[in-house]
Coordinates of C-alpha atoms in Angstrom, one line a residue:
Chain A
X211 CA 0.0 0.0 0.0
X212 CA 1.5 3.2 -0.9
X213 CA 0.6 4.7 2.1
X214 CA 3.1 2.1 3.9
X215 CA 5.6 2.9 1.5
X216 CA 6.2 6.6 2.3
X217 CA 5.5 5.7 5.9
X218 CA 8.3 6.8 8.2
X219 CA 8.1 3.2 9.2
X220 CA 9.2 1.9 6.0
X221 CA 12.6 3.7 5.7
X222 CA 14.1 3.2 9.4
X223 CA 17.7 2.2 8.2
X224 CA 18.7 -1.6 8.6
X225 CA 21.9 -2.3 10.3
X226 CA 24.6 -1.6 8.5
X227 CA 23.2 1.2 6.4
X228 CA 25.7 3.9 6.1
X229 CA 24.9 7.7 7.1
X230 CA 26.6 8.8 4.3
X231 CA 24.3 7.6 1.7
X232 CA 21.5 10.3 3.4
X233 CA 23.7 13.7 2.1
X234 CA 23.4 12.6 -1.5
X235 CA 19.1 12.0 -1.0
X236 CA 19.2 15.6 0.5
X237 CA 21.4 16.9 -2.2
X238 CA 19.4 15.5 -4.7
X239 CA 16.3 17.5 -3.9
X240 CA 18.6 20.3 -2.8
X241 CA 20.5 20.8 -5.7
X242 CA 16.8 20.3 -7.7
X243 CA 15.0 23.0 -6.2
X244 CA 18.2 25.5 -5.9
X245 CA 17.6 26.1 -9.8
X246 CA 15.0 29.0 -8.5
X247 CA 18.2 31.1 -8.3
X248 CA 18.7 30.8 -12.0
X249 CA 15.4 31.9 -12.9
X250 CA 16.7 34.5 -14.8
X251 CA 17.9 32.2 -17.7
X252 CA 13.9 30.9 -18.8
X253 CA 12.8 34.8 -17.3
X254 CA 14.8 35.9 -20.3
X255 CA 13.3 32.8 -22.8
X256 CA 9.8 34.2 -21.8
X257 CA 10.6 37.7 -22.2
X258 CA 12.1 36.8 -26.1
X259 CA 9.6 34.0 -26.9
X260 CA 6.2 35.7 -25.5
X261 CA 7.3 39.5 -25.5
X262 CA 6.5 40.2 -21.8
X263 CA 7.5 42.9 -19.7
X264 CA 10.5 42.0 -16.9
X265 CA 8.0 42.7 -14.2
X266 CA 5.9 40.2 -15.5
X267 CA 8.2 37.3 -15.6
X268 CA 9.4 38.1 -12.3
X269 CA 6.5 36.9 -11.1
X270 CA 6.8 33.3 -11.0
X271 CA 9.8 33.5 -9.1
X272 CA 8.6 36.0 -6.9
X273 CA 5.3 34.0 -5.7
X274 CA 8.0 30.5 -5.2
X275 CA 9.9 32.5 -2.9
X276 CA 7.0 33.9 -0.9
X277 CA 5.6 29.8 -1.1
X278 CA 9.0 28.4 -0.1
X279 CA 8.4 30.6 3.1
X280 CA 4.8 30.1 3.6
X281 CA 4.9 26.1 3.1
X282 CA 7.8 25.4 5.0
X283 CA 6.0 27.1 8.0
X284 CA 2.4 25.7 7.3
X285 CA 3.9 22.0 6.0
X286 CA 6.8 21.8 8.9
X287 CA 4.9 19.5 11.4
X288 CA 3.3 17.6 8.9
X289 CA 6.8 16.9 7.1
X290 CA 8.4 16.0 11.0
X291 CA 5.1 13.9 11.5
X292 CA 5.0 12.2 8.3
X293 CA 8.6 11.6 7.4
X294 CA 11.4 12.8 4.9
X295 CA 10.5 10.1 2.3
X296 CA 7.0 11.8 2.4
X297 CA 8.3 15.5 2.0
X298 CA 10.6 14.6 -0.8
X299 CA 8.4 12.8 -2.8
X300 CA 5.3 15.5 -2.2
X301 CA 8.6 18.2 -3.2
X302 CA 9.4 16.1 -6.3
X303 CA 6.3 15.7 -7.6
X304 CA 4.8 19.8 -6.8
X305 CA 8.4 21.1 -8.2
X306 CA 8.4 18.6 -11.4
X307 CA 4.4 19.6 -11.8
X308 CA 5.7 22.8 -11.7
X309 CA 7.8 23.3 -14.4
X310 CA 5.2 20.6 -16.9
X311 CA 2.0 23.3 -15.8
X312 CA 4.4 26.2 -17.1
X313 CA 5.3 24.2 -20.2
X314 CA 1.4 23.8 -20.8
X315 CA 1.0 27.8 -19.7
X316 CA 3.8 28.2 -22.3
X317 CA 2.6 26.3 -25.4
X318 CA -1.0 27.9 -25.0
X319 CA 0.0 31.3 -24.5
X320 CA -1.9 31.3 -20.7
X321 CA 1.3 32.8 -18.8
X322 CA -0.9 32.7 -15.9
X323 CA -0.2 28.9 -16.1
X324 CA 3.2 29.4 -15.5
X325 CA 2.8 31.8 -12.6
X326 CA 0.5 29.3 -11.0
X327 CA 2.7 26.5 -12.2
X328 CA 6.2 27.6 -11.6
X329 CA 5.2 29.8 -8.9
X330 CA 2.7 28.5 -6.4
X331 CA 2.6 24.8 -7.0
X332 CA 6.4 25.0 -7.8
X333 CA 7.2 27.0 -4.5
X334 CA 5.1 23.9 -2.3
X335 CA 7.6 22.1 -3.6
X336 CA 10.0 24.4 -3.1
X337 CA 9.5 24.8 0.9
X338 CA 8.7 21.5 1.3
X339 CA 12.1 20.3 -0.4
X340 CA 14.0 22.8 1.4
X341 CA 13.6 21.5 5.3
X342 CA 13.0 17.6 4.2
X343 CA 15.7 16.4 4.8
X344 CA 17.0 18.8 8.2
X345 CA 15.9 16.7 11.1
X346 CA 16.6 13.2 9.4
X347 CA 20.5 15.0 8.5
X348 CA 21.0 16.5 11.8
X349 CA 19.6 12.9 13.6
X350 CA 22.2 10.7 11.6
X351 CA 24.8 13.4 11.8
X352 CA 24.0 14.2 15.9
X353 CA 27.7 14.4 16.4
X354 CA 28.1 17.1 13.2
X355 CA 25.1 18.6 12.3
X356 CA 26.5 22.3 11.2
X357 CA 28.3 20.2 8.6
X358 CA 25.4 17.9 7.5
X359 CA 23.0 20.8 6.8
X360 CA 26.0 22.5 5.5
X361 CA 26.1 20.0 2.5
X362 CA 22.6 19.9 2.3
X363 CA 21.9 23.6 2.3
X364 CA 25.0 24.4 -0.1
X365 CA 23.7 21.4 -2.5
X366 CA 20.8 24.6 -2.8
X367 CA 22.9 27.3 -3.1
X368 CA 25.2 25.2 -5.6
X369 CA 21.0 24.3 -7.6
X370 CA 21.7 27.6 -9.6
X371 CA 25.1 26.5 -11.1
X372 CA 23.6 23.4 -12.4
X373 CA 20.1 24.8 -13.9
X374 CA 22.5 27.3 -15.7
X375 CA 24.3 25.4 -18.4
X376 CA 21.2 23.0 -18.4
X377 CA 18.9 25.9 -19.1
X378 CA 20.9 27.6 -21.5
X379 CA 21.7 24.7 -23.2
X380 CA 18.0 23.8 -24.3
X381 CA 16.9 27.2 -24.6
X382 CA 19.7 26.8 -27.9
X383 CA 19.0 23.8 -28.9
X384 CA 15.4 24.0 -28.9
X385 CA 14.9 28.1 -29.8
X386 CA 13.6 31.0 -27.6
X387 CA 10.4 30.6 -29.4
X388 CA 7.4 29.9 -27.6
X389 CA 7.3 25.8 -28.5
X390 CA 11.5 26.3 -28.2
X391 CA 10.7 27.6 -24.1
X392 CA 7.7 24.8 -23.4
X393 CA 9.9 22.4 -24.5
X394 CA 12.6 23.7 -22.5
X395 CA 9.8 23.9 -19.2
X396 CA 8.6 20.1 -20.4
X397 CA 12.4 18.6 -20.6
X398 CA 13.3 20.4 -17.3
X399 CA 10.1 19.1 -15.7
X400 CA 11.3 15.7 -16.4
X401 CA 14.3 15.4 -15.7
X402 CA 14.5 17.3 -12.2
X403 CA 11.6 14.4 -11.4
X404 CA 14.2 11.6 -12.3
X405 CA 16.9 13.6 -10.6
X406 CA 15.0 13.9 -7.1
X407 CA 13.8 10.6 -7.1
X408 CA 17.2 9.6 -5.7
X409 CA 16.5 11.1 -2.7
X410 CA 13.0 9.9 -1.5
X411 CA 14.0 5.9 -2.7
X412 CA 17.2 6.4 -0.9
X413 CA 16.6 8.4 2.7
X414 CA 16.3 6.2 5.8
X415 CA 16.1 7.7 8.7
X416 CA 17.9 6.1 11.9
X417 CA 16.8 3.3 13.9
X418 CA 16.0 4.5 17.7
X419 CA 18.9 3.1 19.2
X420 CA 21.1 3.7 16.4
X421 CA 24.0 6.4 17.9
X422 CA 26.5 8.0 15.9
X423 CA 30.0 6.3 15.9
X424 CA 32.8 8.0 17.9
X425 CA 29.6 9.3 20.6
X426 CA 30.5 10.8 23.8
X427 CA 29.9 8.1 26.2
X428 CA 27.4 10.5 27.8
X429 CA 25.3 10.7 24.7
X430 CA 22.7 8.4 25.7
X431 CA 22.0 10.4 29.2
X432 CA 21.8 13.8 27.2
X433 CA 19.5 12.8 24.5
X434 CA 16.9 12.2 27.2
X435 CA 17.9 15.2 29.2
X436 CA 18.5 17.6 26.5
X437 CA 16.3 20.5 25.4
X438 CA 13.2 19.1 23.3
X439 CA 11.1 21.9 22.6
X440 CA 7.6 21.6 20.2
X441 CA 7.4 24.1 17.4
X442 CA 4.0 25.2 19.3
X443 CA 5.8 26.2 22.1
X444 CA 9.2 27.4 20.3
X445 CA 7.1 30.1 19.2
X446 CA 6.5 31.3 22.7
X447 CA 10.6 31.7 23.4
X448 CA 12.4 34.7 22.9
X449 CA 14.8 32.4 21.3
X450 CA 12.7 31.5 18.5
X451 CA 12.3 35.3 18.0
X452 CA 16.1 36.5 18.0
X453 CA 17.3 34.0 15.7
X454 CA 14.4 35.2 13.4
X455 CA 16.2 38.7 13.9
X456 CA 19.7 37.0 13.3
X457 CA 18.3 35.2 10.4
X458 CA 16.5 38.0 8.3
X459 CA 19.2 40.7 9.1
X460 CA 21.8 38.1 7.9
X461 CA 19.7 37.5 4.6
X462 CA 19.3 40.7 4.3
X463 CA 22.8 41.9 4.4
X464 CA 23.7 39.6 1.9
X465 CA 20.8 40.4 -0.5
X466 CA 21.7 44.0 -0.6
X467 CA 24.9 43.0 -2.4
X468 CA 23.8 39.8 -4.5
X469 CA 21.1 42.3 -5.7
X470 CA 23.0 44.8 -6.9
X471 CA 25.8 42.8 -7.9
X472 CA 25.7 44.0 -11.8
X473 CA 25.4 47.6 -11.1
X474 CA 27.7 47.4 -8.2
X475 CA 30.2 46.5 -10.3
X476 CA 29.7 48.6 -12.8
X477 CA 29.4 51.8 -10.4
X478 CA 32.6 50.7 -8.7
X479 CA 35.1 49.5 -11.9
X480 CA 33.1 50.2 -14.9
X481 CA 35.5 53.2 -15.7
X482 CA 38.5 50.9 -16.0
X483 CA 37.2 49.0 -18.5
X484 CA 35.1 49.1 -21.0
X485 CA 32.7 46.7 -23.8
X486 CA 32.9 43.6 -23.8
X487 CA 35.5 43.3 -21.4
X488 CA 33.7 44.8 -18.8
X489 CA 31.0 42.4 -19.4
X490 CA 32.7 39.6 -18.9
X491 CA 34.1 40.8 -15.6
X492 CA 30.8 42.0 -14.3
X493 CA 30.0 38.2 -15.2
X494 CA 33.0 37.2 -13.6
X495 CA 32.0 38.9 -10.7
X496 CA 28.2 37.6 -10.3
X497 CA 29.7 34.1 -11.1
X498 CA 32.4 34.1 -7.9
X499 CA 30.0 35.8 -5.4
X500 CA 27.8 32.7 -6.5
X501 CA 30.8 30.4 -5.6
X502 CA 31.4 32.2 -2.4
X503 CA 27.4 32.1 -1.4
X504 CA 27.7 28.2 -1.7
X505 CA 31.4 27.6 -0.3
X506 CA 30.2 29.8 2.9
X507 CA 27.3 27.2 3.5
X508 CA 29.3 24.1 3.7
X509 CA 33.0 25.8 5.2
X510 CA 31.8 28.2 8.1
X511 CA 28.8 25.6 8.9
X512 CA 31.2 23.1 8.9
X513 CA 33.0 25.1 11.0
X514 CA 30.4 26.0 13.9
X515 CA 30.6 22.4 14.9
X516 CA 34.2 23.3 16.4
X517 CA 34.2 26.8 17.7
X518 CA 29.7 26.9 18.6
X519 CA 27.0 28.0 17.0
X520 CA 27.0 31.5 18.9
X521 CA 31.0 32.3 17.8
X522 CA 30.4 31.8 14.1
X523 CA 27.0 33.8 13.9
X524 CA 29.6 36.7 15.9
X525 CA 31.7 36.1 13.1
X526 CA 29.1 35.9 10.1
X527 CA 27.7 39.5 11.8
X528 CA 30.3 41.4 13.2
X529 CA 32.9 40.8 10.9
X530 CA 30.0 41.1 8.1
X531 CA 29.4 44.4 9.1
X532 CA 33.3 45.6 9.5
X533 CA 33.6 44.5 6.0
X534 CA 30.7 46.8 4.8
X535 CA 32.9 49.2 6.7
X536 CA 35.7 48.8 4.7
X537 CA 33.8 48.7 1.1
X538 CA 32.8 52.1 2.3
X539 CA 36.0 53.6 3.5
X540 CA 37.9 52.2 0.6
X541 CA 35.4 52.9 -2.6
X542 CA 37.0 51.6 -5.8
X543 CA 40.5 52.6 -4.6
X544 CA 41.3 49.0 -4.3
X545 CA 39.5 46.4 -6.6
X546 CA 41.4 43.0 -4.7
X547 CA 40.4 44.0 -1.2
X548 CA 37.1 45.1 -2.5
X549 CA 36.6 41.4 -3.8
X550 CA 37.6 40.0 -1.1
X551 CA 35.6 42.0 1.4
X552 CA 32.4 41.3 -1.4
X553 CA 33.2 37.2 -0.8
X554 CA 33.4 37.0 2.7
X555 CA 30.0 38.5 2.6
X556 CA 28.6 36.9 0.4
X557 CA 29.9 33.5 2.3
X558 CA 28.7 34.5 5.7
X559 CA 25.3 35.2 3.7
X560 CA 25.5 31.5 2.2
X561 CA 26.6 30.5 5.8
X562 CA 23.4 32.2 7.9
X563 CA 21.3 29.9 6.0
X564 CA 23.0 26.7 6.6
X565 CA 24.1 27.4 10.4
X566 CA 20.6 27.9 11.8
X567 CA 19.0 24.5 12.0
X568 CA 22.3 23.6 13.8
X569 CA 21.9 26.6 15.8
X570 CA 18.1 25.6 16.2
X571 CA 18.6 21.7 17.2
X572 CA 21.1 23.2 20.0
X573 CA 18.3 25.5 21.0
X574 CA 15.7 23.2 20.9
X575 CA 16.5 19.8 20.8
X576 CA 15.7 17.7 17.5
X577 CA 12.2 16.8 18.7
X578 CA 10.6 18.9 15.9
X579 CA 13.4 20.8 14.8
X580 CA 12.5 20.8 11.0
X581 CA 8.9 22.1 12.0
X582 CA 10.6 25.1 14.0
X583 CA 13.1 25.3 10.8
X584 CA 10.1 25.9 8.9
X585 CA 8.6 28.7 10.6
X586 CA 12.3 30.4 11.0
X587 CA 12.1 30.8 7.2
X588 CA 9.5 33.4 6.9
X589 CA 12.4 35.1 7.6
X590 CA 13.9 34.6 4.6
X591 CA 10.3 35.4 3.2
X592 CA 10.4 39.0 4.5
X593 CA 14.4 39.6 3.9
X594 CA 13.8 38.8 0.5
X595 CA 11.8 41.8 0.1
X596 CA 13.9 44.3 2.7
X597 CA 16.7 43.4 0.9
X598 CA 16.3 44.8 -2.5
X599 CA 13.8 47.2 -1.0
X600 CA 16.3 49.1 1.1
X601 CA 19.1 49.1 -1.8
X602 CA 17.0 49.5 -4.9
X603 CA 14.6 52.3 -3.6
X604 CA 17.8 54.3 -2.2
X605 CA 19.9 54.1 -4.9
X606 CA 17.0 55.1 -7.2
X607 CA 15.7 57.6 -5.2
X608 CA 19.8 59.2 -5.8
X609 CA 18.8 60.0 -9.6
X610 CA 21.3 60.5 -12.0
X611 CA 23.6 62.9 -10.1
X612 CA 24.7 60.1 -7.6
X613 CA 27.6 58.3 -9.5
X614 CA 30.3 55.7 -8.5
X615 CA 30.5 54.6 -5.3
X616 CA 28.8 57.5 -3.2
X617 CA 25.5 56.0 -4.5
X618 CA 25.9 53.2 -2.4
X619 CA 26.8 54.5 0.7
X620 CA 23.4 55.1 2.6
X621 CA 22.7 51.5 1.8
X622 CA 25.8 50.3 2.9
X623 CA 25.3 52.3 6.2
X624 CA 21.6 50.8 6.4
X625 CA 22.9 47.1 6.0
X626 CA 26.0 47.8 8.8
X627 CA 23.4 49.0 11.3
X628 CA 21.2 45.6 10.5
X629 CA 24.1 43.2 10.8
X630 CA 25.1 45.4 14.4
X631 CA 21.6 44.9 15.5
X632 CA 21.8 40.8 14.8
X633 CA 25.1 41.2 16.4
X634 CA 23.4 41.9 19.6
X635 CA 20.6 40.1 19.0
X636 CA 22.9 36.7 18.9
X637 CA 24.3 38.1 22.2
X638 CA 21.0 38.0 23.6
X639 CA 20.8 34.5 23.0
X640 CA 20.4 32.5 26.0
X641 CA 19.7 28.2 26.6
X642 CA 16.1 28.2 26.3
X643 CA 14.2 27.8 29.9
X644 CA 13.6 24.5 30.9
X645 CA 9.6 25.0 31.3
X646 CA 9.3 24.8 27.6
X647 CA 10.1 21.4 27.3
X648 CA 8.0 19.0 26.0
X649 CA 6.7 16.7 29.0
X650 CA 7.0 13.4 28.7
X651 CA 3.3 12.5 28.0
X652 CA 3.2 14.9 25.3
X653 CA 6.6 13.5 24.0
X654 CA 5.7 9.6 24.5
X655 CA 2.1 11.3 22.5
X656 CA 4.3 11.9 19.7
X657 CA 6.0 8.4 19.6
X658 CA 2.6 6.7 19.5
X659 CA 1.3 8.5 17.0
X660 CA 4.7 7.8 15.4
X661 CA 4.8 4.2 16.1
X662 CA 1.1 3.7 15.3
X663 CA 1.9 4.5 11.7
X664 CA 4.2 2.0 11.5
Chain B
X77 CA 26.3 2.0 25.8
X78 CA 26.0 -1.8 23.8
X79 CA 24.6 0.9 21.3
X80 CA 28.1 2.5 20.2
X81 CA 29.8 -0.9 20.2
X82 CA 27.5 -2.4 17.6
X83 CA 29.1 -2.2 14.3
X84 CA 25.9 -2.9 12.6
X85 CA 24.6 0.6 14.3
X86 CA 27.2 2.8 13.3
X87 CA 28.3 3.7 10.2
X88 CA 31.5 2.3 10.3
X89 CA 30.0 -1.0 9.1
X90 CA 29.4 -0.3 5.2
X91 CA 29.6 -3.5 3.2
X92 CA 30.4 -4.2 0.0
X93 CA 27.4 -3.2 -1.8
X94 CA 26.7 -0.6 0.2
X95 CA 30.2 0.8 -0.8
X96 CA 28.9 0.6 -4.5
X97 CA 25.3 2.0 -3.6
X98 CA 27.5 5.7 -1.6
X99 CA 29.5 5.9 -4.9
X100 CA 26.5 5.6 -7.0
X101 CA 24.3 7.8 -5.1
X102 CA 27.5 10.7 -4.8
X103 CA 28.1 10.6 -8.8
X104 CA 24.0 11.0 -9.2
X105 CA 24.7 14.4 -7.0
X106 CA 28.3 15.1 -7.4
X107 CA 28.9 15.0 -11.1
X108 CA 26.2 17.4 -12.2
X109 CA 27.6 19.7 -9.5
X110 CA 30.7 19.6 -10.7
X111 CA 30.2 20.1 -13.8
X112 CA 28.2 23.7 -13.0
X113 CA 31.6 24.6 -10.9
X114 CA 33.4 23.8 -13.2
X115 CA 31.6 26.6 -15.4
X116 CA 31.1 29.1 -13.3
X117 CA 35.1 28.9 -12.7
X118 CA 35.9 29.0 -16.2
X119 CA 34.1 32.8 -15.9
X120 CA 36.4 34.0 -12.7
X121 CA 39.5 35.0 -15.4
X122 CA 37.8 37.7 -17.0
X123 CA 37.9 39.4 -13.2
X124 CA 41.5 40.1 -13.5

């Protein structure tokens, strides 16, 4: 019965099974749904095949980010409750169903298809896919979890850099005409479906008295003494709260440069060089802040594992913010510290994402981590739009007479005072009291309901 | 702690064909992502 099949029950690991055949299952969603970040690439195929304004086309990515946000938070219990094999088939077949509704919306000329297809059913997918496989990464990984979300969370940032050449490459071979882009939707619809399907026939998530090799020998104490917190009451902790802060003044920080990344460029070095070459450097320049952004996740995540959770988001924001400091002190006076400066903060950027369901499991226990993951990323949901907000109305609102560099500089200023203010909003972060804990009746609740669908 | 000891619940155990079922499953992943790095890096010159 297929309901057995996708039943947490069905994919406890057998002995033997080796926890490093769960990264690739996340990856393989991961690196699926991360093509959202090269939207851009079939934005452009729509704009030449069906003629439509930027704004337009900007719309089905627009609604999959808002959905990514929205069905994380509403979905997260249900995908804790029901199981990664669940979330990552429900998140193959939405973001595959995505991309065959657009080709449909595409071939008959209904672009509201694609917005409804790409965009809302699409961006299920999308949030869904996105916190699948947390909980089951940071349960086999207890003893490393900053790294295993790292991979996970860097297999999304790393999605765009594979939906590129893939995108680009049918758009040619089949034509940016309207049957060249739904074939291009249809093919990409496919294929992502094959290429997820890795990870829902392969995750298993851990037997109960499975623990991770090389344990503390005090492991088996602390998992019963440790914080378990439900996403109910995680709500109700100033906690929850302050790493929302951390998380959306992270994001946004790094938006305000990934945004602007073109222009930026251009503003700061486009009198060196001109043409062609310039364009290849401002490419250049997008393509190695994309590198960084996906490097950050797995290194610095990685690294929070040794030095703690609370020392790397001090690094991320304080030494975030110093670096806007010195972007705005130096100007375009010197291009290598410039790109330097621009890639550490585009890594602590990459880094804030996949840090915080580490930093969340310390916080609150695995008990429904990837539920409380869930809600944290409406605050990705509402950086997305302060980001671009704060640096595209300001540097508009300049006009023409603001050139170079100086354009930038109330923006800058704006995104130092946000990552000082999630500076001390990381300080204020304390052990969550012990009086939101889950009881026991309410935890052994869970386990029933758990074991009963086995 | 019987748990830690049992070479069948860690993941230090890996047979054979589980050894040929990790390399699998990383070239499913790995190779497409390696392929997109390696494009993007073949950009980064044009910087400098």
């Amino acid at each position: 019965m297929a309901g057995g099949f996708f039943d947490r029950s069905s994919i406890v690991a057998p002995p033997g099974w080796s926890r490093w055949l769960v990264p690739p299952a996340a990856l393989a969603v991961h690196l699926a749904i991360g093509q959202a970040y090269a939207w851009s690439i079939l934005k452009q195929g729509l704009i030449d095949a069906e003629d439509l304004s930027g704004t337009a086309t900007a719309l089905p990515f627009q609604l999959a980010i808002v959905m990514l946000g929205l069905s994380a938070a509403v979905f997260g219990t249900q995908v804790e409750r029901r199981g990664p094999r669940w979330a990552m088939f429900v998140a193959t077949i939405c973001f595959s169903s995505g991309f065959l509704i657009s080709a449909l919306g595409v071939a008959t000329g209904q672009f509201w298809l694609v917005v409804v297809g790409y965009g809302f059913v699409g961006g299920i997918g999308l949030g869904i896919g996105y916190i699948s496989p947390v909980s089951t990464l940071m349960k086999w990984f207890a003893d490393r979890p900053g790294m295993a979300t790292g991979i996970a969370i860097m297999g999304f940032g790393g999605g765009a850099l594979v939906a590129q050449p893939l995108s680009n490459g049918l758009l040619s071979a089949f034509g940016r005409t309207s049957g060249g882009v739904a074939s291009t939707f249809l093919v990409m619809g496919i294929a992502y479906g094959v290429f997820m399907s890795l990870g829902w026939l392969l995750v298993r998530v851990p037997a109960d008295d499975w623990r991770p090799p090389n344990a503390p020998a005090a492991s088996e104490e602390k998992a019963d003494t440790g914080p378990a917190v439900s996403a109910t009451e995680a709500l109700k902790t100033p906690q929850f709260w302050l790493l929302w802060v951390i998380l959306c003044f992270n994001v946004t920080a790094g938006i305000g440069l990934l945004e602007k990344a073109e222009p930026l460029y251009r503003e700061y070095f486009g009198q060196a060089s001109a043409g062609q070459q310039l364009t290849s450097a401002v490419a250049a320049f997008v393509a190695i802040l994309s590198l960084a952004n996906m490097l950050g996740r797995f290194v610095w995540s990685s690294t929070s594992d040794i030095v703690g959770r609370k020392n790397i988001y001090r690094l991320y924001l304080g030494v975030g913010a110093l670096l806007y400091v010195v972007i705005l002190l130096l100007g375009n006076s010197n291009k290598v510290i410039f790109l330097i400066a621009a890639l550490f903060i585009l890594s602590f950027y990459g880094a804030g994402f996949a840090t915080i369901p580490a930093y969340l499991k310390d916080l609150f226990g695995t008990y429904q981590v990837g539920a409380i993951h869930g809600r944290l990323l409406t605050a990705w949901s509402a950086a997305g739009v302060l980001g671009p907000l704060i640096v595209n109305s300001i540097v508009e609102a300049q006009g023409p007479e603001g050139t170079g560099p100086s354009r930038y500089v109330v923006s800058f200023s704006i995104m130092i005072a946000l990552l000082v203010i999630g500076f001390i909003a990381n300080e204020l972060v304390r052990p969550v009291a012990r009086k939101h804990y889950a009881g026991d009746v309410e935890r052994d609740r869970a386990a029933t309901t758990e074991g009963a669908s086995r | 702690m019987s748990h830690d000891a049992s070479p069948a619940r860690t993941s230090g155990g890996d047979t054979p064909n589980r050894t040929a079922l990790i390399v699998f499953a990383w070239a499913w992943v790995g190779l497409p992502f390696l392929y997109g790095v390696y494009s993007l890096v073949l950009k980064v010159p044009a910087l400098f």
